[in-house]
Amino acid sequence: MSYSKSRARRDFETESNKLLKLAKKISYKSSPLTYDHKQLINQSCIFLLSARIEDYTKNLIEDLIYSYRINGATLQQIPKNIRTKVLLDKQVNHYRTYYNSSDEKVLLKNIAIDNSFYQLLDDTIAFSTQVHPSNIIGTNKYPSIKNLKILYNRLGIKDIINELHRKAKKNISTAIESFLSLRESIAHQGAPTITFNDVERHFKNINEAINYLDRVVYSHIKKESGENYWT
């Protein structure tokens, strides 16, 4: 089966198209809005597009976990980095406590080999609720280059940015960083003048990035798990 858009990508495109149409509509000279009102809408479209990228990531991972569960996956089908990340989450706070208290008795109890989280090591066990989307998303939903690398490495993609460049045959990260720089200036510094052409250019670039991102993740899930689990 060839690549098909994830539900997350379809939803992203629907929402981004709505925003772009709004920006286009108010850009006409016939629009009764003032210059300041148009600037506020253009700024909002950029800001909201950033939120839609976060929604894409959240929806993609939630749908993937749900697909594993309803399609009868075993833990063997779950990428190893996902399983390892959950295993880390289950233990890391116990080791932090031990580091501060040196209470070996408590540590041994909390990480005892009969704890249920060690099921993650058994390839033959049916996938159910061992992994929650929050184990993958964590606090890294904001689409910075750093967060993208961290988050998609948890799916087992070693360097998502290199994969995007390879798939697109060009530099994708520059467009992402340019968009986020504008978004940050709106949020923290006072936005520069934003024209509809600016909005349109950034929307085109981000839609292109999501296109390649979706395709890279599809190829990875197909290889690691099987295309039946694609969302």
Short mmCIF file of C-alpha atoms in Angstrom, two decimals:
data_model
loop_
_atom_site.label_atom_id
_atom_site.label_comp_id
_atom_site.label_asym_id
_atom_site.label_seq_id
_atom_site.Cartn_x
_atom_site.Cartn_y
_atom_site.Cartn_z
CA MET A 1 0.00 0.00 0.00
CA SER A 2 1.33 3.42 -0.92
CA TYR A 3 1.46 6.39 1.43
CA SER A 4 -1.81 7.97 2.50
CA LYS A 5 -2.20 11.08 4.63
CA SER A 6 -2.65 10.53 8.33
CA ARG A 7 -5.81 11.83 9.95
CA ALA A 8 -3.59 14.27 11.82
CA ARG A 9 -2.27 15.69 8.55
CA ARG A 10 -5.74 15.94 7.02
CA ASP A 11 -7.00 17.82 10.07
CA PHE A 12 -3.96 20.09 10.00
CA GLU A 13 -4.53 20.98 6.37
CA THR A 14 -8.21 21.66 6.93
CA GLU A 15 -7.52 24.03 9.80
CA SER A 16 -4.55 25.77 8.15
CA ASN A 17 -6.60 26.33 4.99
CA LYS A 18 -9.33 27.99 7.05
CA LEU A 19 -6.81 30.37 8.57
CA LEU A 20 -5.21 31.18 5.22
CA LYS A 21 -8.59 31.90 3.62
CA LEU A 22 -9.38 34.28 6.46
CA ALA A 23 -6.09 36.12 6.00
CA LYS A 24 -6.70 36.34 2.26
CA LYS A 25 -10.24 37.63 2.68
CA ILE A 26 -9.23 40.52 4.92
CA SER A 27 -6.25 41.42 2.70
CA TYR A 28 -8.46 42.82 -0.08
CA LYS A 29 -8.69 46.59 -0.42
CA SER A 30 -12.46 46.22 -0.29
CA SER A 31 -12.23 44.86 3.26
CA PRO A 32 -13.76 47.35 5.75
CA LEU A 33 -11.16 46.48 8.39
CA THR A 34 -8.52 48.99 9.40
CA TYR A 35 -4.81 48.39 8.90
CA ASP A 36 -4.39 47.62 12.61
CA HIS A 37 -7.20 45.08 12.53
CA LYS A 38 -5.64 43.37 9.52
CA GLN A 39 -2.29 43.20 11.31
CA LEU A 40 -3.91 41.59 14.33
CA ILE A 41 -5.55 38.94 12.15
CA ASN A 42 -2.32 38.23 10.27
CA GLN A 43 -0.46 37.90 13.56
CA SER A 44 -3.16 35.60 14.93
CA CYS A 45 -2.98 33.38 11.86
CA ILE A 46 0.75 32.90 12.36
CA PHE A 47 0.29 32.23 16.06
CA LEU A 48 -2.58 29.81 15.51
CA LEU A 49 -0.67 27.93 12.83
CA SER A 50 1.97 27.17 15.44
CA ALA A 51 -0.76 25.72 17.64
CA ARG A 52 -2.01 23.63 14.72
CA ILE A 53 1.49 22.12 14.35
CA GLU A 54 1.33 21.10 18.01
CA ASP A 55 -2.12 19.61 17.40
CA TYR A 56 -0.71 17.64 14.46
CA THR A 57 1.94 16.04 16.65
CA LYS A 58 -0.50 15.31 19.46
CA ASN A 59 -3.13 13.81 17.13
CA LEU A 60 -0.58 11.76 15.18
CA ILE A 61 0.81 10.10 18.30
CA GLU A 62 -2.57 9.59 19.95
CA ASP A 63 -3.92 7.98 16.77
CA LEU A 64 -0.85 5.78 16.44
CA ILE A 65 -1.14 4.46 20.01
CA TYR A 66 -4.87 3.89 19.49
CA SER A 67 -4.20 2.03 16.23
CA TYR A 68 -1.72 -0.29 17.92
CA ARG A 69 -4.30 -1.11 20.56
CA ILE A 70 -7.37 -1.73 18.40
CA ASN A 71 -5.46 -3.62 15.72
CA GLY A 72 -4.09 -6.24 18.07
CA ALA A 73 -0.43 -5.30 18.12
CA THR A 74 2.00 -7.11 20.35
CA LEU A 75 4.84 -5.25 21.99
CA GLN A 76 7.09 -6.51 19.21
CA GLN A 77 5.31 -4.13 16.84
CA ILE A 78 5.92 -1.11 19.06
CA PRO A 79 9.15 0.76 18.19
CA LYS A 80 11.83 -0.01 20.77
CA ASN A 81 12.46 3.63 21.63
CA ILE A 82 8.82 4.05 22.66
CA ARG A 83 9.02 1.05 24.97
CA THR A 84 12.37 2.15 26.36
CA LYS A 85 11.10 5.68 27.01
CA VAL A 86 8.15 4.33 29.02
CA LEU A 87 10.45 2.03 30.97
CA LEU A 88 12.64 5.03 31.76
CA ASP A 89 9.61 7.09 32.85
CA LYS A 90 8.54 4.33 35.22
CA GLN A 91 11.93 4.24 36.98
CA VAL A 92 13.68 7.58 36.71
CA ASN A 93 12.01 9.22 39.72
CA HIS A 94 12.92 6.24 41.90
CA TYR A 95 16.57 6.66 40.98
CA ARG A 96 16.37 10.40 41.66
CA THR A 97 14.95 9.69 45.10
CA TYR A 98 17.68 7.15 45.76
CA TYR A 99 20.32 9.67 44.66
CA ASN A 100 19.05 12.08 47.33
CA SER A 101 18.29 9.59 50.10
CA SER A 102 20.61 6.62 49.45
CA ASP A 103 17.77 4.39 50.68
CA GLU A 104 18.51 1.17 48.83
CA LYS A 105 15.64 -0.70 50.47
CA VAL A 106 13.06 1.67 48.98
CA LEU A 107 14.75 1.63 45.58
CA LEU A 108 14.81 -2.17 45.41
CA LYS A 109 11.12 -2.26 46.28
CA ASN A 110 10.18 0.31 43.66
CA ILE A 111 12.16 -1.25 40.82
CA ALA A 112 11.68 -4.90 41.82
CA ILE A 113 11.80 -7.31 38.89
CA ASP A 114 8.16 -8.35 39.40
CA ASN A 115 6.87 -4.84 38.69
CA SER A 116 4.35 -4.81 35.85
CA PHE A 117 6.27 -2.24 33.81
CA TYR A 118 8.87 -4.87 32.97
CA GLN A 119 6.27 -6.39 30.67
CA LEU A 120 7.55 -3.84 28.17
CA LEU A 121 10.56 -6.11 27.65
CA ASP A 122 8.43 -9.05 26.48
CA ASP A 123 7.82 -8.96 22.71
CA THR A 124 5.00 -11.51 22.91
CA ILE A 125 2.66 -9.58 25.23
CA ALA A 126 -0.38 -7.93 23.67
CA PHE A 127 -0.25 -4.15 23.53
CA SER A 128 -2.94 -2.56 25.65
CA THR A 129 -2.27 0.36 27.98
CA GLN A 130 1.48 0.02 28.54
CA VAL A 131 2.15 3.25 26.64
CA HIS A 132 0.32 6.56 26.98
CA PRO A 133 0.73 9.32 24.37
CA SER A 134 2.08 11.59 27.11
CA ASN A 135 5.08 9.24 27.46
CA ILE A 136 6.06 10.24 23.93
CA ILE A 137 4.92 13.85 23.82
CA GLY A 138 6.05 14.83 27.31
CA THR A 139 6.80 18.55 27.47
CA ASN A 140 8.19 18.68 23.94
CA LYS A 141 5.10 19.53 21.88
CA TYR A 142 6.28 23.02 20.87
CA PRO A 143 7.71 22.52 17.36
CA SER A 144 11.24 23.85 17.82
CA ILE A 145 14.00 22.02 15.96
CA LYS A 146 15.30 20.70 19.28
CA ASN A 147 11.90 19.41 20.36
CA LEU A 148 11.21 17.82 16.98
CA LYS A 149 14.44 15.87 17.24
CA ILE A 150 13.68 14.75 20.80
CA LEU A 151 10.08 13.81 20.18
CA TYR A 152 10.53 11.86 16.96
CA ASN A 153 13.58 10.09 18.34
CA ARG A 154 11.16 8.63 20.88
CA LEU A 155 9.40 7.02 17.93
CA GLY A 156 12.76 5.63 16.82
CA ILE A 157 13.63 8.18 14.12
CA LYS A 158 17.24 9.00 14.91
CA ASP A 159 17.32 12.52 13.40
CA ILE A 160 14.00 13.74 12.06
CA ILE A 161 15.53 16.91 10.58
CA ASN A 162 18.05 14.97 8.49
CA GLU A 163 15.23 12.70 7.37
CA LEU A 164 13.11 15.70 6.36
CA HIS A 165 16.00 17.14 4.35
CA ARG A 166 16.60 13.80 2.69
CA LYS A 167 12.94 13.32 1.80
CA ALA A 168 12.47 16.87 0.55
CA LYS A 169 15.90 17.04 -1.10
CA LYS A 170 16.31 20.50 0.38
CA ASN A 171 16.69 22.32 3.70
CA ILE A 172 13.37 22.25 5.56
CA SER A 173 14.62 23.40 8.96
CA THR A 174 15.39 26.94 7.74
CA ALA A 175 11.74 27.49 6.84
CA ILE A 176 10.60 26.09 10.21
CA GLU A 177 13.04 28.29 12.12
CA SER A 178 11.97 31.37 10.12
CA PHE A 179 8.33 30.69 10.93
CA LEU A 180 9.03 30.13 14.63
CA SER A 181 11.16 33.27 14.79
CA LEU A 182 8.17 35.27 13.55
CA ARG A 183 5.88 33.47 15.97
CA GLU A 184 8.21 34.31 18.87
CA SER A 185 8.41 37.96 17.88
CA ILE A 186 4.61 38.12 17.97
CA ALA A 187 4.50 36.47 21.38
CA HIS A 188 7.33 38.30 23.13
CA GLN A 189 8.82 41.25 21.30
CA GLY A 190 6.09 42.99 19.33
CA ALA A 191 5.47 41.76 15.83
CA PRO A 192 6.84 43.40 12.70
CA THR A 193 4.49 44.35 9.91
CA ILE A 194 3.03 41.17 8.40
CA THR A 195 1.55 41.21 4.91
CA PHE A 196 -0.68 38.58 3.38
CA ASN A 197 2.27 37.52 1.22
CA ASP A 198 4.22 36.84 4.42
CA VAL A 199 1.37 34.78 5.82
CA GLU A 200 0.95 32.86 2.57
CA ARG A 201 4.68 32.10 2.32
CA HIS A 202 4.91 30.77 5.88
CA PHE A 203 1.76 28.70 5.48
CA LYS A 204 3.10 27.16 2.28
CA ASN A 205 6.42 26.33 3.95
CA ILE A 206 4.83 24.78 7.04
CA ASN A 207 2.36 22.74 4.99
CA GLU A 208 5.30 21.45 3.00
CA ALA A 209 7.14 20.53 6.20
CA ILE A 210 4.10 18.66 7.54
CA ASN A 211 3.81 16.83 4.21
CA TYR A 212 7.37 15.50 4.47
CA LEU A 213 7.09 14.89 8.22
CA ASP A 214 3.99 12.77 7.72
CA ARG A 215 5.71 10.78 4.97
CA VAL A 216 8.85 10.18 7.02
CA VAL A 217 6.82 8.91 9.99
CA TYR A 218 4.72 6.72 7.68
CA SER A 219 7.85 5.10 6.24
CA HIS A 220 9.24 4.53 9.71
CA ILE A 221 6.05 2.98 11.12
CA LYS A 222 5.67 0.83 8.02
CA LYS A 223 9.20 -0.48 8.50
CA GLU A 224 9.08 -0.93 12.28
CA SER A 225 5.50 -2.06 12.80
CA GLY A 226 3.76 -2.69 9.50
CA GLU A 227 1.58 -0.36 7.46
CA ASN A 228 -1.61 -1.75 9.03
CA TYR A 229 -0.91 0.45 12.04
CA TRP A 230 -0.66 3.67 10.06
CA THR A 231 -3.35 6.14 11.02
#
